[in-house]
Coordinates of C-alpha atoms in Angstrom, one line a residue:
M674 CA 4.9 3.7 33.7
S675 CA 5.6 4.7 30.1
S676 CA 5.0 1.1 29.0
K677 CA 1.6 1.1 30.7
L678 CA 0.7 4.4 29.1
G679 CA 1.8 3.0 25.7
T680 CA -0.3 -0.1 26.2
A681 CA -3.3 1.9 27.2
W682 CA -2.8 4.2 24.2
E683 CA -2.6 1.2 21.9
Q684 CA -5.9 -0.1 23.2
I685 CA -7.7 3.1 22.2
S686 CA -9.6 2.9 18.9
L687 CA -8.2 4.8 15.9
R688 CA -11.3 6.9 15.7
T689 CA -10.9 8.0 19.3
K690 CA -7.2 8.7 18.8
L691 CA -7.8 10.9 15.7
T692 CA -10.7 12.8 17.3
A693 CA -8.7 13.4 20.5
L694 CA -5.6 14.6 18.7
S695 CA -7.7 16.8 16.4
V696 CA -9.6 18.4 19.3
A697 CA -6.4 18.9 21.2
L698 CA -4.8 20.6 18.3
I699 CA -7.8 22.9 17.8
G700 CA -7.8 23.6 21.5
I701 CA -4.1 24.6 21.4
L702 CA -4.7 26.8 18.4
L703 CA -7.7 28.5 20.1
A704 CA -5.7 29.1 23.3
V705 CA -2.8 30.6 21.3
S706 CA -5.2 32.7 19.3
S707 CA -7.0 33.9 22.5
F708 CA -3.8 34.8 24.3
G709 CA -2.6 36.7 21.3
T710 CA -5.8 38.5 21.0
M711 CA -5.9 39.4 24.7
A712 CA -2.3 40.7 24.5
L713 CA -3.2 42.8 21.4
L714 CA -6.4 44.1 23.0
R715 CA -4.6 45.0 26.3
T716 CA -1.9 46.9 24.3
Y717 CA -4.6 48.7 22.3
L718 CA -6.6 49.7 25.4
V719 CA -3.5 50.9 27.2
A720 CA -2.4 52.9 24.2
N721 CA -5.9 54.4 23.8
V722 CA -6.0 55.4 27.5
D723 CA -2.5 56.9 27.3
T724 CA -3.5 59.0 24.3
L725 CA -6.6 60.4 26.2
L726 CA -4.5 61.1 29.3
S727 CA -1.8 62.8 27.4
S728 CA -4.1 65.0 25.3
T729 CA -6.2 65.9 28.4
A730 CA -3.0 66.8 30.4
A731 CA -1.8 68.9 27.5
T732 CA -5.1 70.9 27.5
L733 CA -5.5 71.4 31.3
S734 CA -1.8 72.2 32.1
H735 CA -2.4 75.8 30.9
E736 CA -5.6 76.3 32.9
D737 CA -6.1 78.1 36.2
P738 CA -7.3 75.5 38.7
T739 CA -9.6 77.9 40.5
Q740 CA -11.6 78.6 37.3
L741 CA -11.6 75.1 35.9
E742 CA -15.0 74.0 37.1
E743 CA -16.6 77.3 36.0
R744 CA -15.0 77.0 32.5
L745 CA -16.1 73.4 32.2
A746 CA -19.7 74.2 33.3
S747 CA -20.0 77.1 30.8
R748 CA -18.4 74.9 28.2
E749 CA -15.8 77.4 27.5
L750 CA -13.3 74.5 28.0
R751 CA -13.9 71.2 26.2
L752 CA -12.0 68.1 27.2
P753 CA -11.2 65.0 25.1
S754 CA -13.7 62.2 25.4
L755 CA -12.6 60.8 28.7
P756 CA -14.4 57.8 30.2
S757 CA -17.0 58.5 32.9
D758 CA -14.7 57.6 35.8
F759 CA -11.8 60.0 35.3
Y760 CA -10.0 62.0 38.0
I761 CA -8.3 65.4 37.6
G762 CA -6.2 66.8 40.4
Y763 CA -4.0 70.0 40.9
V764 CA -1.3 69.8 43.6
D765 CA 1.1 72.3 44.8
Q766 CA 4.9 72.0 44.8
S767 CA 4.9 69.7 47.9
G768 CA 2.2 67.4 46.6
A769 CA -0.7 68.8 48.6
L770 CA -4.0 68.7 46.8
L771 CA -5.3 72.1 45.6
V772 CA -8.3 71.1 43.5
G773 CA -9.7 67.6 42.8
L774 CA -12.2 66.9 40.1
V775 CA -14.0 63.6 39.7
S776 CA -16.6 62.5 37.2
S777 CA -20.2 62.3 38.4
A778 CA -20.3 58.6 37.7
S779 CA -17.3 57.8 39.9
D780 CA -17.2 56.6 43.4
L781 CA -16.3 59.8 45.4
D782 CA -14.5 57.7 48.1
R783 CA -12.1 56.2 45.6
V784 CA -9.5 58.7 44.4
P785 CA -5.8 58.2 43.7
N786 CA -3.2 58.9 46.4
L787 CA -1.3 62.0 45.3
S788 CA 0.7 62.7 48.4
S789 CA 4.0 61.8 46.8
F790 CA 3.5 63.9 43.7
N791 CA 5.7 66.8 44.5
T792 CA 7.4 68.8 41.7
V793 CA 10.5 66.7 41.7
N794 CA 8.6 63.4 41.3
V795 CA 6.4 64.9 38.7
L796 CA 9.3 66.1 36.6
A797 CA 10.8 62.6 36.9
T798 CA 7.9 61.1 35.0
R799 CA 8.8 63.3 32.0
G800 CA 5.1 63.6 31.1
L801 CA 4.8 59.9 30.2
P802 CA 1.9 57.7 31.3
F803 CA 2.5 55.4 34.3
E804 CA 0.6 53.4 36.9
V805 CA 0.3 53.7 40.7
D806 CA -1.2 51.4 43.2
A807 CA -3.7 52.3 45.9
Q808 CA -0.9 53.7 48.1
G809 CA 0.3 56.0 45.4
N810 CA 3.5 54.0 44.6
V811 CA 4.6 53.9 41.0
T812 CA 4.5 50.3 39.7
D813 CA 4.5 48.3 36.5
D814 CA 1.2 46.5 37.3
A815 CA -1.2 48.3 39.6
G816 CA -3.9 45.7 39.5
I817 CA -7.6 46.4 39.6
D818 CA -7.3 49.0 42.5
G819 CA -4.6 51.1 40.7
W820 CA -4.6 54.1 38.5
R821 CA -3.2 54.9 35.1
M822 CA -2.2 58.6 35.0
V823 CA -0.2 61.4 33.5
A824 CA 1.5 64.1 35.7
V825 CA 2.8 67.4 34.2
P826 CA 3.9 70.7 35.7
L827 CA 1.6 73.7 35.4
T828 CA 2.5 76.5 33.1
T829 CA 0.3 79.3 34.8
M830 CA 1.4 78.7 38.4
P831 CA 3.7 76.6 40.6
G832 CA 2.4 73.1 41.0
S833 CA 1.4 70.1 39.0
L834 CA -1.5 68.6 37.1
V835 CA -2.5 64.9 37.4
V836 CA -5.0 63.2 35.1
A837 CA -5.9 59.6 36.1
L838 CA -8.2 56.8 35.0
P839 CA -8.7 53.6 37.2
T840 CA -7.1 50.5 35.8
N841 CA -10.1 48.3 36.7
A842 CA -12.0 49.6 33.6
N843 CA -9.7 47.9 31.2
G844 CA -9.3 44.9 33.5
A845 CA -13.1 44.4 33.6
L846 CA -13.3 44.6 29.8
L847 CA -10.5 42.1 29.4
S848 CA -12.0 39.8 31.9
Q849 CA -15.4 40.0 30.2
Y850 CA -13.7 39.3 26.8
A851 CA -11.8 36.3 28.3
S852 CA -15.0 34.9 29.7
I853 CA -16.9 35.3 26.5
G854 CA -13.9 34.0 24.5
G855 CA -13.5 31.0 26.8
S856 CA -17.2 30.1 26.6
F857 CA -17.2 30.3 22.8
G858 CA -13.9 28.3 22.7
I859 CA -15.4 25.5 24.8
L860 CA -18.5 25.5 22.6
L861 CA -16.3 25.4 19.4
L862 CA -14.3 22.5 20.9
L863 CA -17.5 20.5 21.6
L864 CA -18.9 21.2 18.1
S865 CA -15.5 20.5 16.4
G866 CA -15.1 17.3 18.4
L867 CA -18.6 16.1 17.4
S868 CA -18.0 17.0 13.7
I869 CA -14.6 15.4 13.7
W870 CA -16.0 12.2 15.3
L871 CA -18.8 12.0 12.7
T872 CA -16.4 12.8 9.8
I873 CA -13.8 10.2 11.0
T874 CA -16.6 7.6 11.5
S875 CA -17.8 8.2 8.0
A876 CA -14.2 8.1 6.6
L877 CA -13.4 4.8 8.4
K878 CA -16.6 3.1 7.4
P879 CA -14.8 1.4 4.4
L880 CA -12.4 -0.2 6.9
R881 CA -15.4 -2.1 8.4
E882 CA -15.9 -3.6 4.9
V883 CA -12.2 -4.5 4.8
E884 CA -12.6 -6.2 8.2
R885 CA -15.7 -8.1 7.1
T886 CA -14.1 -9.2 3.9
A887 CA -10.9 -10.3 5.7
T888 CA -13.0 -12.3 8.2
L889 CA -14.8 -14.1 5.4
V890 CA -11.5 -14.8 3.6
A891 CA -10.0 -16.1 6.8
E892 CA -13.0 -18.5 7.0
G893 CA -12.1 -19.8 3.5
D894 CA -14.3 -17.8 1.2
F895 CA -11.7 -16.5 -1.3
S896 CA -14.3 -15.2 -3.7
Q897 CA -14.9 -12.1 -1.5
R898 CA -13.9 -8.8 -3.0
L899 CA -14.0 -5.2 -1.8
I900 CA -16.2 -2.6 -3.5
E901 CA -14.3 -0.8 -6.3
R902 CA -14.4 2.9 -5.6
P903 CA -13.9 5.5 -8.2
G904 CA -11.1 8.1 -8.1
D905 CA -7.6 8.0 -6.7
T906 CA -8.4 8.4 -3.0
E907 CA -6.6 6.5 -0.3
I908 CA -9.6 4.2 0.2
S909 CA -9.9 3.5 -3.5
R910 CA -6.2 2.7 -3.8
I911 CA -6.4 0.4 -0.7
N912 CA -9.4 -1.4 -2.1
R913 CA -7.8 -2.0 -5.5
S914 CA -4.6 -3.2 -3.9
L915 CA -6.4 -5.5 -1.5
N916 CA -8.6 -6.9 -4.4
T917 CA -5.4 -7.5 -6.4
M918 CA -4.0 -9.3 -3.3
L919 CA -7.2 -11.4 -2.9
D920 CA -7.0 -12.3 -6.6
G921 CA -3.5 -13.5 -6.1
L922 CA -4.6 -15.5 -2.9
E923 CA -7.5 -17.1 -4.7
N924 CA -5.3 -18.0 -7.7
A925 CA -2.6 -19.3 -5.3
F926 CA -5.0 -21.5 -3.4
Q927 CA -6.6 -22.8 -6.7
D928 CA -3.1 -23.6 -8.0
R929 CA -2.3 -25.2 -4.7
S930 CA -5.4 -27.4 -4.8
R931 CA -4.8 -28.2 -8.4
T932 CA -1.2 -29.1 -7.6
L933 CA -2.2 -31.3 -4.7
E934 CA -4.7 -33.1 -6.9
Q935 CA -2.1 -33.5 -9.6
M936 CA 0.4 -34.7 -7.0
R937 CA -2.0 -37.3 -5.6
R938 CA -2.8 -38.5 -9.1
F939 CA 0.9 -38.4 -10.0
V940 CA 1.8 -40.6 -7.0
A941 CA -1.0 -43.0 -7.7
D942 CA -0.1 -43.3 -11.4
A943 CA 3.6 -43.6 -10.7
S944 CA 2.9 -46.3 -8.1
H945 CA 0.7 -48.1 -10.6
E946 CA 3.3 -47.9 -13.4
L947 CA 6.1 -49.2 -11.2
R948 CA 3.9 -51.9 -9.7
T949 CA 3.3 -53.7 -13.0
P950 CA 7.0 -54.2 -13.9
L951 CA 7.8 -55.0 -10.3
V952 CA 5.2 -57.7 -10.2
S953 CA 6.6 -59.2 -13.4
V954 CA 10.1 -59.2 -12.1
R955 CA 9.0 -60.6 -8.7
G956 CA 7.0 -63.3 -10.4
Y957 CA 9.8 -64.5 -12.7
A958 CA 12.3 -64.4 -9.8
E959 CA 10.0 -66.5 -7.6
L960 CA 9.5 -69.0 -10.5
Y961 CA 13.3 -69.3 -10.8
R962 CA 13.8 -69.6 -7.0
M963 CA 11.2 -72.4 -6.8
G964 CA 12.8 -74.3 -9.6
A965 CA 9.9 -74.0 -11.9
L966 CA 12.1 -72.9 -14.8
K967 CA 14.0 -76.0 -15.6
K968 CA 14.7 -75.7 -19.3
P969 CA 17.5 -73.3 -20.5
E970 CA 15.1 -71.6 -22.9
Q971 CA 12.6 -70.9 -20.0
V972 CA 15.3 -69.4 -17.9
A973 CA 16.5 -67.3 -20.8
E974 CA 13.0 -66.1 -21.5
A975 CA 12.5 -65.2 -17.8
M976 CA 15.8 -63.3 -17.7
G977 CA 14.8 -61.5 -20.8
R978 CA 11.5 -60.4 -19.4
I979 CA 13.2 -59.3 -16.1
E980 CA 15.7 -57.3 -18.1
S981 CA 13.0 -55.6 -20.3
E982 CA 10.9 -54.7 -17.2
A983 CA 14.0 -53.4 -15.5
I984 CA 14.7 -51.2 -18.6
R985 CA 11.2 -50.0 -18.6
M986 CA 11.4 -49.1 -14.9
T987 CA 14.7 -47.3 -15.5
G988 CA 13.1 -45.2 -18.3
L989 CA 10.2 -44.4 -16.0
V990 CA 12.4 -43.3 -13.1
E991 CA 14.6 -41.3 -15.4
S992 CA 11.5 -39.5 -16.8
L993 CA 10.3 -38.8 -13.3
L994 CA 13.7 -37.4 -12.3
T995 CA 13.7 -35.3 -15.5
L996 CA 10.3 -33.8 -14.5
A997 CA 11.5 -33.2 -11.0
R998 CA 14.5 -31.3 -12.2
L999 CA 12.4 -29.3 -14.6
D1000 CA 10.0 -28.4 -11.8
D1001 CA 12.8 -27.2 -9.6
A1002 CA 15.0 -25.6 -12.3
K1003 CA 15.2 -21.8 -12.7
E1004 CA 15.8 -20.1 -16.0
P1005 CA 17.7 -22.5 -18.2
P1006 CA 21.1 -21.4 -19.8
K1007 CA 20.4 -20.3 -23.4
T1008 CA 22.6 -20.0 -26.4
K1009 CA 22.0 -19.4 -30.1
T1010 CA 21.3 -22.9 -31.5
N1011 CA 20.6 -24.2 -34.9
L1012 CA 17.3 -26.1 -34.6
V1013 CA 17.8 -27.8 -38.0
T1014 CA 20.8 -29.7 -36.6
L1015 CA 18.9 -30.8 -33.5
A1016 CA 15.9 -31.9 -35.6
I1017 CA 18.1 -33.9 -38.0
D1018 CA 20.0 -35.6 -35.2
A1019 CA 16.8 -36.5 -33.4
A1020 CA 15.3 -37.9 -36.6
K1021 CA 18.4 -40.1 -37.2
D1022 CA 18.1 -41.5 -33.6
V1023 CA 14.4 -42.4 -34.0
H1024 CA 14.9 -43.7 -37.5
A1025 CA 17.5 -46.1 -36.1
S1026 CA 14.9 -47.8 -33.9
S1027 CA 12.1 -47.7 -36.6
P1028 CA 14.0 -48.0 -39.9
K1029 CA 10.9 -48.5 -42.0
Q1030 CA 9.4 -45.1 -40.9
S1031 CA 10.2 -42.0 -43.0
I1032 CA 11.3 -38.9 -41.0
A1033 CA 12.1 -35.7 -42.9
V1034 CA 12.8 -32.0 -42.0
F1035 CA 11.1 -29.2 -44.0
N1036 CA 10.6 -25.5 -43.9
T1037 CA 7.1 -24.0 -44.2
D1038 CA 7.3 -24.0 -48.0
G1039 CA 7.8 -27.8 -48.0
V1040 CA 11.5 -27.5 -49.0
P1041 CA 13.7 -30.2 -47.3
L1042 CA 16.3 -28.8 -44.9
T1043 CA 19.8 -30.0 -44.5
E1044 CA 22.5 -29.4 -41.9
A1045 CA 23.7 -26.5 -44.1
D1046 CA 20.5 -24.6 -43.4
E1047 CA 19.8 -22.6 -40.3
V1048 CA 16.8 -21.8 -38.1
L1049 CA 18.3 -20.1 -35.1
A1050 CA 16.8 -19.7 -31.6
K1051 CA 18.2 -18.8 -28.2
V1052 CA 17.5 -22.1 -26.3
D1053 CA 19.0 -24.7 -24.0
A1054 CA 20.3 -27.0 -26.6
N1055 CA 20.2 -30.2 -24.5
A1056 CA 16.6 -29.5 -23.4
M1057 CA 15.5 -28.7 -26.9
R1058 CA 17.1 -31.9 -28.2
Q1059 CA 14.9 -33.8 -25.7
V1060 CA 11.9 -31.9 -27.1
F1061 CA 12.6 -33.2 -30.6
T1062 CA 13.3 -36.7 -29.3
N1063 CA 10.2 -37.0 -27.2
L1064 CA 7.9 -35.6 -29.9
L1065 CA 9.4 -37.9 -32.6
A1066 CA 9.2 -40.9 -30.3
N1067 CA 5.5 -40.1 -29.6
A1068 CA 4.8 -39.7 -33.3
S1069 CA 6.7 -42.9 -34.2
R1070 CA 4.8 -44.8 -31.5
F1071 CA 1.4 -43.9 -32.9
S1072 CA 2.3 -44.1 -36.6
A1073 CA 2.2 -47.1 -38.9
K1074 CA 5.5 -49.1 -39.1
D1075 CA 6.0 -47.8 -42.6
G1076 CA 4.4 -44.4 -42.0
S1077 CA 5.9 -41.0 -42.5
I1078 CA 6.7 -38.2 -40.0
E1079 CA 7.5 -34.6 -40.9
I1080 CA 9.3 -31.9 -38.9
V1081 CA 8.5 -28.4 -40.1
L1082 CA 10.7 -25.5 -38.9
D1083 CA 9.9 -21.8 -39.2
G1084 CA 12.4 -19.1 -38.0
S1085 CA 10.6 -16.1 -39.5
A1086 CA 7.6 -15.9 -37.2
R1087 CA 6.9 -12.6 -35.3
V1088 CA 4.9 -12.1 -32.1
D1089 CA 4.5 -8.4 -31.0
G1090 CA 7.3 -7.5 -33.3
N1091 CA 9.7 -10.0 -31.7
P1092 CA 11.2 -13.1 -33.5
W1093 CA 9.8 -16.5 -32.6
A1094 CA 10.7 -20.0 -33.8
I1095 CA 7.9 -22.4 -34.7
I1096 CA 8.4 -26.2 -34.6
E1097 CA 5.8 -28.7 -35.9
V1098 CA 6.0 -32.5 -35.6
R1099 CA 3.3 -34.1 -37.8
D1100 CA 2.3 -37.8 -37.9
H1101 CA -0.4 -39.5 -39.9
G1102 CA -1.7 -41.9 -37.3
E1103 CA -5.1 -42.0 -35.6
G1104 CA -4.8 -38.4 -34.2
I1105 CA -6.1 -37.0 -30.9
P1106 CA -9.8 -36.2 -30.2
E1107 CA -10.3 -32.4 -29.9
Q1108 CA -11.6 -32.7 -26.3
L1109 CA -8.5 -34.5 -25.2
R1110 CA -5.8 -32.4 -26.8
E1111 CA -5.0 -30.3 -23.7
K1112 CA -4.9 -33.4 -21.4
V1113 CA -2.2 -35.2 -23.3
F1114 CA 0.4 -32.9 -21.7
E1115 CA -0.6 -34.0 -18.2
R1116 CA 1.6 -36.5 -16.5
F1117 CA 0.7 -40.2 -17.0
Y1118 CA -2.3 -39.2 -19.2
R1119 CA -2.9 -41.6 -22.0
V1120 CA -5.5 -41.3 -24.8
D1121 CA -5.8 -45.1 -24.9
N1122 CA -4.2 -46.8 -21.9
S1123 CA -4.3 -50.3 -23.4
R1124 CA -2.6 -49.1 -26.6
N1125 CA 0.0 -47.2 -24.7
S1126 CA 0.8 -50.3 -22.6
E1127 CA 1.3 -52.2 -25.8
T1128 CA 3.6 -49.5 -27.3
G1129 CA 5.5 -49.1 -24.1
G1130 CA 4.7 -45.4 -23.4
S1131 CA 4.8 -44.1 -19.9
G1132 CA 2.7 -41.1 -20.4
L1133 CA 5.5 -38.7 -19.3
G1134 CA 7.1 -37.8 -22.7
L1135 CA 4.7 -35.0 -23.6
A1136 CA 4.6 -33.7 -20.0
I1137 CA 8.4 -33.3 -20.2
V1138 CA 8.1 -31.5 -23.5
S1139 CA 5.5 -29.1 -22.0
S1140 CA 7.7 -28.4 -19.0
I1141 CA 10.7 -27.6 -21.2
V1142 CA 8.7 -25.4 -23.5
R1143 CA 7.2 -23.4 -20.5
S1144 CA 10.7 -22.9 -19.1
H1145 CA 11.6 -21.2 -22.4
Q1146 CA 8.5 -18.9 -22.1
G1147 CA 7.0 -20.7 -25.1
S1148 CA 3.8 -22.7 -25.8
I1149 CA 2.8 -26.0 -27.2
V1150 CA -0.5 -27.2 -28.6
A1151 CA -1.9 -30.3 -30.2
L1152 CA -3.6 -30.0 -33.5
E1153 CA -5.0 -32.2 -36.2
T1154 CA -2.8 -33.1 -39.2
A1155 CA -4.4 -32.4 -42.6
G1156 CA -5.6 -35.8 -43.9
G1157 CA -5.5 -37.4 -40.4
G1158 CA -3.0 -37.7 -37.6
A1159 CA -1.7 -35.4 -34.9
T1160 CA 0.5 -32.3 -35.1
F1161 CA 2.3 -30.8 -32.1
R1162 CA 3.2 -27.2 -32.6
V1163 CA 5.9 -25.6 -30.4
A1164 CA 6.4 -21.8 -30.3
I1165 CA 9.4 -20.3 -28.5
P1166 CA 11.1 -16.9 -28.4
A1167 CA 14.0 -16.8 -30.8

């Protein structure tokens, strides 16, 4: 049963829930307020009646019953302002009625039963107000047919005085008040319910915009945004948070699309790069199998080509594996490393393969650096060694056989007050057109495919450098060397 009620409650709209709960709360508060007011009003009315009864009894207890009417008529005796339906009775010691006086507006047939008000019973009341029912029995709640009265002994003669007021007067007033209060309460509930419904409808109106935007985003329109609302209200904060989330979603899907496109191109380029050496290896193997290579020098040439193509494929696969590791790697382990040592070692390695080319390491003032000098940076030494090697290999490949290459190191740079290290590798070859300088860091991209094929480049060296630099929270750009050529500038936090 509880689960059914919970399910039914969940199916009710938020606006209806809020309105119902608010109206219910207002109804409870009105009911508590009404009951409290009724209780206070009842107490006040009873206290007021008791005061009138006591003061009247105190005045009449000294009067002669036989002269009471005459003294009242001649206005020699003035009573407190009793209601119009009062009753005054004098009884003897046994409770028999001696004189009974009722107001002119009262029903003469309706008088209290005083048969039990002998002297003993009157003295037992101690002059305090009490209630009796229609049969004259003392009770705590006489109802609408009872009487509220005060009974005191007479001071001028034996007997007692009874001053009474019917309880139906206060009951009628309380009933009338309850009826009026209930009617106004219902009216207030209706008006408050309508006002709350309209207020909540207006307050929840921005949620319709959220729903509309979410529907359009679900249909693939990631450019949708919510209206920016001023202030620091709940709706304005929600809109800002959702817009931030939508910005992230749009960027994520754009990155995903860009990544998928790069992956497709990467797979296509990798397949193409591997196909060429595989075709050569397969061709020479088939020539050897068919016996077309009969001379020893032909066999040696074929084996040499197969070996060179195998080496080329090995280098390509190693580069691909390196990029895959860089894509999956987290923050690289960093230690304080002397970049001068790494640059000199990389220069020696490249110089060994191209001995006619001149490779030198300088500072920003053009002063040659030796292994005794220091330019320190907190880096992954092995990764940074590959950065120098790839940049120098790229510069050597596109420089003249007897050309020169410079490595410039600067450890005094500052970015936002923090130390940075700057590395520049300059060559004096053909350079890179300005519109292509960002593309050279893409995988398998070549400025001149035919020339790269001749020089043996795979188009992955600069992509590896870019990935390593990004993993160090640095940046790399391609610039033009003064006098012609290309300069690659790397900036990393030191």
